[in-house]
Short mmCIF file of C-alpha atoms in Angstrom, two decimals:
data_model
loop_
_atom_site.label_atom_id
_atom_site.label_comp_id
_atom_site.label_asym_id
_atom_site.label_seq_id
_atom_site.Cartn_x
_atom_site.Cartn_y
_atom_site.Cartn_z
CA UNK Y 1 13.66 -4.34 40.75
CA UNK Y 2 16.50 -5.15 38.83
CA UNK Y 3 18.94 -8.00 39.78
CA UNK Y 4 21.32 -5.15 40.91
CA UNK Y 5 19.53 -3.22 42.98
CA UNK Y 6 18.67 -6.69 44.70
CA UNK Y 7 22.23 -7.04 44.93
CA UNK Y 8 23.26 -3.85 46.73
CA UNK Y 9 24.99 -4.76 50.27
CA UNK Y 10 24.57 -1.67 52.14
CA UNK Y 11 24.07 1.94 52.02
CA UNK Y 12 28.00 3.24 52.26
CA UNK Y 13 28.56 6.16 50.12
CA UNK Y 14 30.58 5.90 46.67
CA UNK Y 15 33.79 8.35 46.89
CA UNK Y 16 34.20 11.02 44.30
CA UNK Y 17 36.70 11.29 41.78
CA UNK Y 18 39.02 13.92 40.80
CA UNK Y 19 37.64 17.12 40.79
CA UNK Y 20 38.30 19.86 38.10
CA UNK Y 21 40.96 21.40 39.95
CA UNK Y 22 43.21 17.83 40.56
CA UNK Y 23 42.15 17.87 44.37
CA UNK Y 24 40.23 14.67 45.77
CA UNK Y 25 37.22 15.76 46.95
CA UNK Y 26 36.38 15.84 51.03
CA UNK Y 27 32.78 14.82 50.51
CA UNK Y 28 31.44 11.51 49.04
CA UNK Y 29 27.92 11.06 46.80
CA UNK Y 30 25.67 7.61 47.21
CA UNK Y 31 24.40 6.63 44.31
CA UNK Y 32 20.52 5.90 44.63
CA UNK Y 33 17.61 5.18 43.01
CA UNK Y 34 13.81 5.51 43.45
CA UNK Y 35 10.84 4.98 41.53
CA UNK Y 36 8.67 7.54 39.37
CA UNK Y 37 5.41 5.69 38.42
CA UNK Y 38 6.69 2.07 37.39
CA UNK Y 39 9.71 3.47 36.21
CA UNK Y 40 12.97 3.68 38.25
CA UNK Y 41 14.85 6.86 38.47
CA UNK Y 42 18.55 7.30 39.23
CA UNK Y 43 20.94 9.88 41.01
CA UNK Y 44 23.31 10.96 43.71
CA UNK Y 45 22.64 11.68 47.36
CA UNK Y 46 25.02 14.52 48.68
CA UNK Y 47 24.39 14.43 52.69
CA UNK Y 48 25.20 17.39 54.13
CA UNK Y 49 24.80 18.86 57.72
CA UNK Y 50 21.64 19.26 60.31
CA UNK Y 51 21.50 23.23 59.66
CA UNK Y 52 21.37 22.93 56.07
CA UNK Y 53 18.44 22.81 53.22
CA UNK Y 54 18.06 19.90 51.43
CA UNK Y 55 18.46 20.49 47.66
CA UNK Y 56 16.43 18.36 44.77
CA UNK Y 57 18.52 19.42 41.20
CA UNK Y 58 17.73 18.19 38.01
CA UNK Y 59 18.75 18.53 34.26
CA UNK Y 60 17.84 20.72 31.37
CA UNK Y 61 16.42 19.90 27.85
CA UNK Y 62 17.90 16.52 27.25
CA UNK Y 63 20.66 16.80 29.67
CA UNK Y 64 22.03 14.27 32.28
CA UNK Y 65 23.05 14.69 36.09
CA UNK Y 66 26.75 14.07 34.04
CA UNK Y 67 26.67 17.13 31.75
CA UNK Y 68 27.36 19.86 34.22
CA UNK Y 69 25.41 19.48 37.44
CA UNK Y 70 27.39 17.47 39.34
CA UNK Y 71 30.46 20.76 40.23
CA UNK Y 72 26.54 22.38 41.36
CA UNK Y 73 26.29 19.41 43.54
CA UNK Y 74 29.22 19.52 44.76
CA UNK Y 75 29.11 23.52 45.54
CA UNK Y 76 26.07 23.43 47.61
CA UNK Y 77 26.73 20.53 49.62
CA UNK Y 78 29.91 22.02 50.54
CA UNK Y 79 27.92 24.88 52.25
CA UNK Y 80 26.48 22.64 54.55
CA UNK Y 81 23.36 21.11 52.16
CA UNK Y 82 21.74 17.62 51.25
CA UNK Y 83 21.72 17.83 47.99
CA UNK Y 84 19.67 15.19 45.73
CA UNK Y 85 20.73 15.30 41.74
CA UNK Y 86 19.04 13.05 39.32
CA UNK Y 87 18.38 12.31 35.58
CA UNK Y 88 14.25 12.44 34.53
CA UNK Y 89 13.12 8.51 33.18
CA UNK Y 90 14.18 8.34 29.82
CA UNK Y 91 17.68 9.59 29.99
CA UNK Y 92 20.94 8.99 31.58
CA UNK Y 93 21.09 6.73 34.03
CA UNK Y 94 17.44 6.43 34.59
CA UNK Y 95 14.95 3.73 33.10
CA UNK Y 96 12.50 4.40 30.20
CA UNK Y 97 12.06 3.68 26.98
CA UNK Y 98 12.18 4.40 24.31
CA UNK Y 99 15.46 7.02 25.06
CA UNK Y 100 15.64 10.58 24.96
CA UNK Y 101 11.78 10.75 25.16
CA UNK Y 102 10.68 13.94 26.92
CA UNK Y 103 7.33 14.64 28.64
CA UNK Y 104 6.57 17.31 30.44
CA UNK Y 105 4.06 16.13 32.77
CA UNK Y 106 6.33 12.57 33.60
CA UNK Y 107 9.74 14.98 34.24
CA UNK Y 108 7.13 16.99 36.58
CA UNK Y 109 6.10 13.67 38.04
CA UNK Y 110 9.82 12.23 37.92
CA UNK Y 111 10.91 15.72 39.95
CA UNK Y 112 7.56 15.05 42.58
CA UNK Y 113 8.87 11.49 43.44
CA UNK Y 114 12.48 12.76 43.59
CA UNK Y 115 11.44 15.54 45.86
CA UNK Y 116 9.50 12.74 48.24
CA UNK Y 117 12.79 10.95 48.20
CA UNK Y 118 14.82 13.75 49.35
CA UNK Y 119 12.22 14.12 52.59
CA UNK Y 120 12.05 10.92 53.66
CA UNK Y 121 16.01 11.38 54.19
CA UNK Y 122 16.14 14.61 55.66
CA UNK Y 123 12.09 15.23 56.77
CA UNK Y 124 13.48 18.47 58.55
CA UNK Y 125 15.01 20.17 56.55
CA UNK Y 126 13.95 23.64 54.13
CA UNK Y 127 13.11 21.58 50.75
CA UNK Y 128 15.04 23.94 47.91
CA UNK Y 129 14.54 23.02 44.59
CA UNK Y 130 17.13 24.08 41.92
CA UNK Y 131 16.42 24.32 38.27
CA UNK Y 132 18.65 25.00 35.18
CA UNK Y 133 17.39 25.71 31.68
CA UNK Y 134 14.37 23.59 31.35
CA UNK Y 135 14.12 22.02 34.45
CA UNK Y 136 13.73 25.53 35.84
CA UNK Y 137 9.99 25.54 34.37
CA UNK Y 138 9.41 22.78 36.50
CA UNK Y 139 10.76 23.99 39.65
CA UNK Y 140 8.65 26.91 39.18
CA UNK Y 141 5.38 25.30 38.57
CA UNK Y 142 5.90 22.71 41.30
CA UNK Y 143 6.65 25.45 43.39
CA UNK Y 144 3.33 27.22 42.51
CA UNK Y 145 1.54 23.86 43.52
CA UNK Y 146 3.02 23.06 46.74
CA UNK Y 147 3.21 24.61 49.78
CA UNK Y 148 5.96 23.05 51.57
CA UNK Y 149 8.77 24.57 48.93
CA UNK Y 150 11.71 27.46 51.21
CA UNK Y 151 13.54 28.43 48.51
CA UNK Y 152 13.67 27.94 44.69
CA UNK Y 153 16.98 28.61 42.40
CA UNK Y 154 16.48 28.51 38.72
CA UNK Y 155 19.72 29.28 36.91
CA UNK Y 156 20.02 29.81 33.04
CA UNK Y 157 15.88 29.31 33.07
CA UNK Y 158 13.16 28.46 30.32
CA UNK Y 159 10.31 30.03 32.08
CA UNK Y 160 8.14 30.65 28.50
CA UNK Y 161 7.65 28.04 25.93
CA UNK Y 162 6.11 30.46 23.26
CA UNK Y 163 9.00 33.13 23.87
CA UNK Y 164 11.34 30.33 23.18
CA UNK Y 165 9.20 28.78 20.29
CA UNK Y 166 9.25 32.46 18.51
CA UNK Y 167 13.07 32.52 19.07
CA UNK Y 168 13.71 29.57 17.57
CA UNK Y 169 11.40 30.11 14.52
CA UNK Y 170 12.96 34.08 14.46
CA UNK Y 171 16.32 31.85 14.46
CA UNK Y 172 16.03 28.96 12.05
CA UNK Y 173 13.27 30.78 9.65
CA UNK Y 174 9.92 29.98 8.68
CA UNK Y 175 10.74 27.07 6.56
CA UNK Y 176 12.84 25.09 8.82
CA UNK Y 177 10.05 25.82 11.91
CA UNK Y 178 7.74 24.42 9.80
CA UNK Y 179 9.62 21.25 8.66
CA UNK Y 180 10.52 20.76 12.46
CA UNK Y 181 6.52 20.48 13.41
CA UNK Y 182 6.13 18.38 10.77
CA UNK Y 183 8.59 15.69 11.78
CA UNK Y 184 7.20 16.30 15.35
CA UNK Y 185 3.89 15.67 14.39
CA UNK Y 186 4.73 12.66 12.15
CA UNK Y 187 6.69 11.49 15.35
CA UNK Y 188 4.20 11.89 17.54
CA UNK Y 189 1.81 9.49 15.01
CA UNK Y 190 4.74 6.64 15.52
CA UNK Y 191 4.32 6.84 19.27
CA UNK Y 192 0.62 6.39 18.85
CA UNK Y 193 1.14 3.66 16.69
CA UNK Y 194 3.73 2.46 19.06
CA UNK Y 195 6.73 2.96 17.08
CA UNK Y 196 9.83 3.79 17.94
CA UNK Y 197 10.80 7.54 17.05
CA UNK Y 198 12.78 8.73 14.43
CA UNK Y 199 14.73 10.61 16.25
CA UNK Y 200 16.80 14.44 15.40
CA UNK Y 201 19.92 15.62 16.98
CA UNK Y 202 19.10 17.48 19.99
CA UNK Y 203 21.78 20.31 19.28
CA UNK Y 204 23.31 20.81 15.57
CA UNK Y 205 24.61 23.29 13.44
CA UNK Y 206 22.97 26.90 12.98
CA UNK Y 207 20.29 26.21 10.20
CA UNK Y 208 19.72 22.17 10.59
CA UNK Y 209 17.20 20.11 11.78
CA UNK Y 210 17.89 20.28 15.39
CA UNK Y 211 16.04 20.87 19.03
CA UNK Y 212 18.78 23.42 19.89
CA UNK Y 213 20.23 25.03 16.73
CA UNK Y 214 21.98 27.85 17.95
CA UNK Y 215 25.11 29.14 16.68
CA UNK Y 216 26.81 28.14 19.99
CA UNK Y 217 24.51 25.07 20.79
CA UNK Y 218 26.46 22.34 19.43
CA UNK Y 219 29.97 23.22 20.98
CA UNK Y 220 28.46 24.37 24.27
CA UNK Y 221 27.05 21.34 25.09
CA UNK Y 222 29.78 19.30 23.08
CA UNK Y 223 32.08 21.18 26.25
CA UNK Y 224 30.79 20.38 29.05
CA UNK Y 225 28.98 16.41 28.59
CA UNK Y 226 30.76 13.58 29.38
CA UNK Y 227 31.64 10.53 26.17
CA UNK Y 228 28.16 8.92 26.96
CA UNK Y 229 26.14 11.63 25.88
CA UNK Y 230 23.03 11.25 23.38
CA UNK Y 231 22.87 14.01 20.96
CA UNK Y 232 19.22 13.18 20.42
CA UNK Y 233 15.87 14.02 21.23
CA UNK Y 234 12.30 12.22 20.10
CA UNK Y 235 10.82 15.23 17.93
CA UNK Y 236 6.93 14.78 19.58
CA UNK Y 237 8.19 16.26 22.67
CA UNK Y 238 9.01 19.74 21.16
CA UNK Y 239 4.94 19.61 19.76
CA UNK Y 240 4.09 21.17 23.52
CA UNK Y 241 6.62 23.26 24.73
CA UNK Y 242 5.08 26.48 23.49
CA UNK Y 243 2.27 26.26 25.17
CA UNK Y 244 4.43 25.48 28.63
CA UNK Y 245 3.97 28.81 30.45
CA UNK Y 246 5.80 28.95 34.10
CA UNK Y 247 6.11 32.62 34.04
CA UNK Y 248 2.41 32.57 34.33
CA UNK Y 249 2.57 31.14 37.77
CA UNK Y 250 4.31 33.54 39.77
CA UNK Y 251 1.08 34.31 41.77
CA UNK Y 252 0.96 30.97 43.40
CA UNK Y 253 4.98 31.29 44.15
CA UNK Y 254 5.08 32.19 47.82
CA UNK Y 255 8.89 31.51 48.48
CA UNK Y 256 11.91 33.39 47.82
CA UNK Y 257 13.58 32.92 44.19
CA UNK Y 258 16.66 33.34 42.73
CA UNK Y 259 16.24 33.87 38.82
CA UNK Y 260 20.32 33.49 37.09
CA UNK Y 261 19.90 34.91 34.02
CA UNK Y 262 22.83 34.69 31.54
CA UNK Y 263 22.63 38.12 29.39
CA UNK Y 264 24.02 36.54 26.06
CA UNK Y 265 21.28 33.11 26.66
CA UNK Y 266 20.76 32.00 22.40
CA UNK Y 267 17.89 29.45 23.98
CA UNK Y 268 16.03 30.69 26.54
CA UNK Y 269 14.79 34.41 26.40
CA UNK Y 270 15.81 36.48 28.96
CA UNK Y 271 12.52 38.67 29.17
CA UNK Y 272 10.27 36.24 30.57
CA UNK Y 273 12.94 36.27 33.70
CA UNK Y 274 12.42 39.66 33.89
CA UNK Y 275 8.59 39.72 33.90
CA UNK Y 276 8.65 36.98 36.61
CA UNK Y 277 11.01 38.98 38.69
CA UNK Y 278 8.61 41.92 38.66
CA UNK Y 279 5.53 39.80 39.39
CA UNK Y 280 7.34 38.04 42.39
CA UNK Y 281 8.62 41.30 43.83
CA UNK Y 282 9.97 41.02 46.87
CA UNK Y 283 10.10 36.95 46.75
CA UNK Y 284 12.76 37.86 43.88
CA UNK Y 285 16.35 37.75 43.88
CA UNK Y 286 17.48 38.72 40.03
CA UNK Y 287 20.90 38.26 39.12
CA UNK Y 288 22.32 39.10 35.63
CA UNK Y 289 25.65 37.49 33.86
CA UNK Y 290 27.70 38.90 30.94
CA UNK Y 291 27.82 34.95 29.35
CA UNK Y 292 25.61 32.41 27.29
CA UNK Y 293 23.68 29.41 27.74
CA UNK Y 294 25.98 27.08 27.46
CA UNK Y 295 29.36 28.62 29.37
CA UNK Y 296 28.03 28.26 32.73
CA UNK Y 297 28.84 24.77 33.68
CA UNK Y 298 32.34 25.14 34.46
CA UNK Y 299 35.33 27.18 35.52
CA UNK Y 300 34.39 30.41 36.68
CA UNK Y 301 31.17 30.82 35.66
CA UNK Y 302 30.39 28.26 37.48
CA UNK Y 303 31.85 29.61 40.46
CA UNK Y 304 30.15 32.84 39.90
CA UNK Y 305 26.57 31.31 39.71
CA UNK Y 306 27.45 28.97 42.38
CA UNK Y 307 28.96 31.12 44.60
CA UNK Y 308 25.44 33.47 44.50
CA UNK Y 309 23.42 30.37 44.98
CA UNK Y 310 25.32 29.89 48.27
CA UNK Y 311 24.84 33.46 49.57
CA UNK Y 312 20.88 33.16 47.91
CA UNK Y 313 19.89 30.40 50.31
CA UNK Y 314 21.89 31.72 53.68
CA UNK Y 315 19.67 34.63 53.18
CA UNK Y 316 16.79 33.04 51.75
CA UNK Y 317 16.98 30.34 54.67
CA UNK Y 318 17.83 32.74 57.14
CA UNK Y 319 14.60 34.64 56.71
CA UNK Y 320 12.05 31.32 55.76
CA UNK Y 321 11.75 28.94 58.15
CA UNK Y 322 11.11 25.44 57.15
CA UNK Y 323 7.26 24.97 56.29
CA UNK Y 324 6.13 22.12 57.79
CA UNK Y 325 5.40 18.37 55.26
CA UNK Y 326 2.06 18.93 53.88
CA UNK Y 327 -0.10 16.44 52.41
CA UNK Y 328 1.97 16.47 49.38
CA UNK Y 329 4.84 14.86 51.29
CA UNK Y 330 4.53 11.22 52.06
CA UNK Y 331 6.30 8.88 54.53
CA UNK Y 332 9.90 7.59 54.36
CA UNK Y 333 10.48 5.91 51.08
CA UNK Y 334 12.52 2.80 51.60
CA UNK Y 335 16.13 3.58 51.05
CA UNK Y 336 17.28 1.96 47.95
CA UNK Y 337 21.48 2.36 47.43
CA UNK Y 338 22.06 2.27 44.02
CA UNK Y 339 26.20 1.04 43.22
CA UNK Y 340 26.84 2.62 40.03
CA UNK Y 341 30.22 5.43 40.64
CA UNK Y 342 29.66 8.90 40.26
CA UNK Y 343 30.20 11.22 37.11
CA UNK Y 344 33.01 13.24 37.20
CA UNK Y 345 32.92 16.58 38.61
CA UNK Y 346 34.06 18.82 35.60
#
């Protein structure tokens, strides 16, 4: 434990600031912190009301809690929820190194311990978990693997690695596919070696060597992050996501889910979202936008998407009581109040 976290006095909650519309905000997030593996994870605890859900968000494809989620937050807590929003190891606020180092199986593992977190404050509540481009594969498959899961929202979502991988090599061309796997694989040799990585930007210009290289990557995501953020991503990491399948899992889904997909999405194909609906059936709720990838973490957009997640769980919640802790829940963790202020809502 670090010499502040040894340091923090008590568990009083950290005011917001501002929020987008100039009005101080009526609720108040506490900064907190608990540990994935050896590695400590950071993030804010919303707590909302006895009736409620409680809500575990996380990031997308090198994202932070900063760049956009925190107005999601904010939304569902208002509604009466415990919400829990927090960045994976490696980025934002979080421990790790080396930075911006993605790995499926430790965000999956980063997600489980945030998830045990969120129980051990509110053990009664329906457990939602809420997913947004990437981190929407993982809500899925940790859905598929636990039973304890009420509700799942995943908003803008990845849910098929190879669809994406074929859009991006349809996008950037044979040639520059190519050169990416090569500087993943050569990347991936360095972190065997236990190098550092050579790093590439993680969004860039249509027809560069980038993770995200969509004509409206770069300014999408240059919109909505806050000064802090790290336009880069270890190349190794983008070696596996093709063969990173959620879509596949529906089967072992058993609660309702809300599928957001954004009609114009450059990243994440909007097929797969379709093909999970069907599969689900009845345990789907499939909502369609007229907007992008990127457009959706502010202004009304964001009220849009937000304002369906709201209606998606009273309904959802409504109809699911709260499955019981299962042996994949665990006891209390020990509260640990982390004192580092809030991002801005944007």
């Amino acid at each position: 434990m670090s010499e502040s976290d040894d340091a923090s006095p008590d568990n009083s909650a950290t005011p917001l600031p501002l929020d987008s519309a100039g009005t101080r905000e009526l609720s108040c997030a506490e900064a907190v912190t608990f540990d994935s593996g050896d590695t400590r994870c950071r993030g804010w605890w919303f707590e909302g009301v006895d009736d409620g859900a409680v809500v575990v968000m996380a990031h997308g494809l090198g994202g932070t809690v900063a760049g956009g989620l925190v107005g999601y937050a904010q939304a569902l807590h208002h509604a009466g929820h415990s919400v829990l929003v927090f960045d994976y190891r490696h980025f934002g606020r979080s421990d790790g190194e080396p930075r911006q180092l993605l790995g499926i199986k430790r965000q999956q593992q980063d997600y489980t311990a945030a998830i045990e977190y969120a129980r051990g404050r509110a053990p009664a509540l329906p457990l939602v978990l809420w997913g947004t481009s990437f981190s929407s594969a993982h809500v899925i498959t940790l859905a598929a693997r636990r039973d304890d899961v009420a509700a799942v929202i995943a908003m803008n979502p990845m849910l098929d690695g190879r669809a994406s991988s074929l859009l991006k090599l349809k996008d950037a061309g044979p040639g520059t596919f190519l050169r990416m796997t090569g500087v993943g694989l050569a990347d991936l040799a360095r972190g065997c070696l236990g190098r550092a990585p050579r790093y590439l930007p993680l969004a860039g210009e249509p027809g560069t060597l980038a993770a995200l290289s969509a004509p409206d990557a770069l300014t999408g995501i240059l919109s909505f992050v806050d000064d802090d953020f790290d336009n880069r991503i270890a190349p190794r990491a983008l070696l596996a996501l093709g063969l990173y399948r959620p879509v596949t899992r529906a089967r072992q889904v058993h609660c309702p889910v809300l599928l957001q997909l954004c009609l114009r999405d450059s990243v994440a194909p909007i097929v797969p979202g379709y093909r999970l609906a069907e599969a689900l059936g009845s345990r789907a709720t499939l909502k369609t936008y007229d907007t992008g990838h990127f457009e959706i973490y502010e202004g009304d957009w964001r009220a849009a998407f937000a304002d369906d997640q709201r209606e998606f769980l009273a309904q959802a919640l409504a109809q699911s009581p709260a499955p019981a802790p299962t042996a994949h829940a665990t006891e209390s963790p020990q509260h640990t109040p982390d004192e580092t202020d809030p991002p801005p809502a944007r």
